[in-house]
Each structure stands twice: as C-alpha cells, then as structure tokens.
Amino acid sequence: MKPIKIVLLLLGATLLQGCVITKVASVPMRLGGAVISVVPGVGNSAHDAIDSAADAVDDIPI
C-alpha cells in the first residue's frame, strides 16, 4: 500500500469512532455558548443551558 492510503485509512478509522462523532456535535455547541455568554443579563444562563446540552451529547454511548 502507498503511504497516503495508509494515512487515509487510519484517519478514517479515527473519525468513525464514537468519541470523535460526539465531539463534532458538541464542540460547536460549546463555542456558541461561549459567544452567547458575553451577552449581559441572559448570557450566563444561556451558556449553562448549552453547556449541559453539550454534556448530554458527549454522554451518548456511540
């Protein structure tokens, strides 16, 4: 096998693991929560809600 095929095979195997799949969904949620947290008044409560939802996504047994 050519080295590029081996690298692509390993990269594909890594991306198909459940941990990576849930991180793909939860990281944008966490970034959105961090951006929302700067809004005065409701930012912290919205950030906490989004963060707890991202935690629930991380706990999904894939």
PDB file of N, CA, C and O in Angstrom, residues 24-50:
ATOM      1  N   VAL A  24     -17.697  16.277  17.337  1.00  0.00           N
ATOM      2  CA  VAL A  24     -18.056  17.089  16.172  1.00  0.00           C
ATOM      3  C   VAL A  24     -19.363  17.831  16.435  1.00  0.00           C
ATOM      4  O   VAL A  24     -19.543  18.970  16.006  1.00  0.00           O
ATOM      5  N   ALA A  25     -20.261  17.222  17.182  1.00  0.00           N
ATOM      6  CA  ALA A  25     -21.535  17.868  17.501  1.00  0.00           C
ATOM      7  C   ALA A  25     -21.421  18.802  18.697  1.00  0.00           C
ATOM      8  O   ALA A  25     -22.037  19.867  18.718  1.00  0.00           O
ATOM      9  N   SER A  26     -20.629  18.437  19.697  1.00  0.00           N
ATOM     10  CA  SER A  26     -20.633  19.220  20.934  1.00  0.00           C
ATOM     11  C   SER A  26     -19.694  20.419  20.922  1.00  0.00           C
ATOM     12  O   SER A  26     -19.960  21.404  21.601  1.00  0.00           O
ATOM     13  N   VAL A  27     -18.624  20.361  20.163  1.00  0.00           N
ATOM     14  CA  VAL A  27     -17.688  21.498  20.151  1.00  0.00           C
ATOM     15  C   VAL A  27     -18.338  22.759  19.582  1.00  0.00           C
ATOM     16  O   VAL A  27     -18.203  23.837  20.168  1.00  0.00           O
ATOM     17  N   PRO A  28     -19.062  22.705  18.465  1.00  0.00           N
ATOM     18  CA  PRO A  28     -19.737  23.928  18.013  1.00  0.00           C
ATOM     19  C   PRO A  28     -20.776  24.447  19.014  1.00  0.00           C
ATOM     20  O   PRO A  28     -20.966  25.658  19.150  1.00  0.00           O
ATOM     21  N   MET A  29     -21.419  23.521  19.732  1.00  0.00           N
ATOM     22  CA  MET A  29     -22.375  23.957  20.753  1.00  0.00           C
ATOM     23  C   MET A  29     -21.652  24.724  21.858  1.00  0.00           C
ATOM     24  O   MET A  29     -22.116  25.768  22.318  1.00  0.00           O
ATOM     25  N   ARG A  30     -20.515  24.206  22.273  1.00  0.00           N
ATOM     26  CA  ARG A  30     -19.747  24.873  23.333  1.00  0.00           C
ATOM     27  C   ARG A  30     -19.210  26.223  22.867  1.00  0.00           C
ATOM     28  O   ARG A  30     -19.183  27.180  23.636  1.00  0.00           O
ATOM     29  N   LEU A  31     -18.789  26.313  21.618  1.00  0.00           N
ATOM     30  CA  LEU A  31     -18.318  27.594  21.093  1.00  0.00           C
ATOM     31  C   LEU A  31     -19.455  28.606  21.027  1.00  0.00           C
ATOM     32  O   LEU A  31     -19.268  29.784  21.345  1.00  0.00           O
ATOM     33  N   GLY A  32     -20.614  28.158  20.613  1.00  0.00           N
ATOM     34  CA  GLY A  32     -21.779  29.048  20.593  1.00  0.00           C
ATOM     35  C   GLY A  32     -22.145  29.527  21.984  1.00  0.00           C
ATOM     36  O   GLY A  32     -22.488  30.690  22.189  1.00  0.00           O
ATOM     37  N   GLY A  33     -22.057  28.637  22.959  1.00  0.00           N
ATOM     38  CA  GLY A  33     -22.329  29.016  24.344  1.00  0.00           C
ATOM     39  C   GLY A  33     -21.331  30.025  24.865  1.00  0.00           C
ATOM     40  O   GLY A  33     -21.675  30.932  25.622  1.00  0.00           O
ATOM     41  N   ALA A  34     -20.073  29.885  24.448  1.00  0.00           N
ATOM     42  CA  ALA A  34     -19.054  30.838  24.878  1.00  0.00           C
ATOM     43  C   ALA A  34     -19.304  32.209  24.276  1.00  0.00           C
ATOM     44  O   ALA A  34     -19.109  33.235  24.939  1.00  0.00           O
ATOM     45  N   VAL A  35     -19.755  32.253  23.043  1.00  0.00           N
ATOM     46  CA  VAL A  35     -20.059  33.533  22.406  1.00  0.00           C
ATOM     47  C   VAL A  35     -21.279  34.176  23.060  1.00  0.00           C
ATOM     48  O   VAL A  35     -21.295  35.378  23.324  1.00  0.00           O
ATOM     49  N   ILE A  36     -22.282  33.364  23.365  1.00  0.00           N
ATOM     50  CA  ILE A  36     -23.502  33.884  23.971  1.00  0.00           C
ATOM     51  C   ILE A  36     -23.252  34.365  25.398  1.00  0.00           C
ATOM     52  O   ILE A  36     -23.917  35.277  25.887  1.00  0.00           O
ATOM     53  N   SER A  37     -22.262  33.798  26.070  1.00  0.00           N
ATOM     54  CA  SER A  37     -22.032  34.146  27.475  1.00  0.00           C
ATOM     55  C   SER A  37     -21.611  35.594  27.676  1.00  0.00           C
ATOM     56  O   SER A  37     -21.676  36.096  28.787  1.00  0.00           O
ATOM     57  N   VAL A  38     -21.194  36.289  26.620  1.00  0.00           N
ATOM     58  CA  VAL A  38     -20.805  37.689  26.771  1.00  0.00           C
ATOM     59  C   VAL A  38     -22.004  38.635  26.743  1.00  0.00           C
ATOM     60  O   VAL A  38     -21.859  39.819  27.027  1.00  0.00           O
ATOM     61  N   VAL A  39     -23.185  38.129  26.409  1.00  0.00           N
ATOM     62  CA  VAL A  39     -24.393  38.961  26.388  1.00  0.00           C
ATOM     63  C   VAL A  39     -24.791  39.271  27.828  1.00  0.00           C
ATOM     64  O   VAL A  39     -24.970  38.354  28.636  1.00  0.00           O
ATOM     65  N   PRO A  40     -24.914  40.546  28.160  1.00  0.00           N
ATOM     66  CA  PRO A  40     -25.281  40.887  29.541  1.00  0.00           C
ATOM     67  C   PRO A  40     -26.684  40.394  29.900  1.00  0.00           C
ATOM     68  O   PRO A  40     -27.592  40.406  29.084  1.00  0.00           O
ATOM     69  N   GLY A  41     -26.827  39.948  31.118  1.00  0.00           N
ATOM     70  CA  GLY A  41     -28.134  39.531  31.618  1.00  0.00           C
ATOM     71  C   GLY A  41     -28.429  38.068  31.416  1.00  0.00           C
ATOM     72  O   GLY A  41     -28.472  37.303  32.359  1.00  0.00           O
ATOM     73  N   VAL A  42     -28.647  37.656  30.192  1.00  0.00           N
ATOM     74  CA  VAL A  42     -29.060  36.284  29.915  1.00  0.00           C
ATOM     75  C   VAL A  42     -27.925  35.401  29.413  1.00  0.00           C
ATOM     76  O   VAL A  42     -28.118  34.208  29.201  1.00  0.00           O
ATOM     77  N   GLY A  43     -26.755  35.950  29.234  1.00  0.00           N
ATOM     78  CA  GLY A  43     -25.641  35.199  28.659  1.00  0.00           C
ATOM     79  C   GLY A  43     -25.210  34.006  29.481  1.00  0.00           C
ATOM     80  O   GLY A  43     -24.997  32.923  28.954  1.00  0.00           O
ATOM     81  N   ASN A  44     -25.084  34.194  30.784  1.00  0.00           N
ATOM     82  CA  ASN A  44     -24.609  33.089  31.620  1.00  0.00           C
ATOM     83  C   ASN A  44     -25.615  31.953  31.708  1.00  0.00           C
ATOM     84  O   ASN A  44     -25.246  30.783  31.676  1.00  0.00           O
ATOM     85  N   SER A  45     -26.896  32.278  31.815  1.00  0.00           N
ATOM     86  CA  SER A  45     -27.888  31.209  31.895  1.00  0.00           C
ATOM     87  C   SER A  45     -28.002  30.461  30.563  1.00  0.00           C
ATOM     88  O   SER A  45     -28.170  29.239  30.543  1.00  0.00           O
ATOM     89  N   ALA A  46     -27.881  31.178  29.451  1.00  0.00           N
ATOM     90  CA  ALA A  46     -27.908  30.511  28.144  1.00  0.00           C
ATOM     91  C   ALA A  46     -26.671  29.641  27.968  1.00  0.00           C
ATOM     92  O   ALA A  46     -26.756  28.528  27.443  1.00  0.00           O
ATOM     93  N   HIS A  47     -25.523  30.133  28.417  1.00  0.00           N
ATOM     94  CA  HIS A  47     -24.293  29.353  28.329  1.00  0.00           C
ATOM     95  C   HIS A  47     -24.403  28.073  29.149  1.00  0.00           C
ATOM     96  O   HIS A  47     -23.984  27.003  28.710  1.00  0.00           O
ATOM     97  N   ASP A  48     -24.968  28.170  30.350  1.00  0.00           N
ATOM     98  CA  ASP A  48     -25.121  26.987  31.192  1.00  0.00           C
ATOM     99  C   ASP A  48     -26.047  25.954  30.550  1.00  0.00           C
ATOM    100  O   ASP A  48     -25.792  24.751  30.610  1.00  0.00           O
ATOM    101  N   ALA A  49     -27.127  26.427  29.924  1.00  0.00           N
ATOM    102  CA  ALA A  49     -28.065  25.507  29.273  1.00  0.00           C
ATOM    103  C   ALA A  49     -27.409  24.811  28.079  1.00  0.00           C
ATOM    104  O   ALA A  49     -27.562  23.598  27.899  1.00  0.00           O
ATOM    105  N   ILE A  50     -26.672  25.572  27.283  1.00  0.00           N
ATOM    106  CA  ILE A  50     -25.997  24.987  26.120  1.00  0.00           C
ATOM    107  C   ILE A  50     -24.911  24.024  26.569  1.00  0.00           C
ATOM    108  O   ILE A  50     -24.717  22.957  25.976  1.00  0.00           O
TER     109      ILE A  50
END
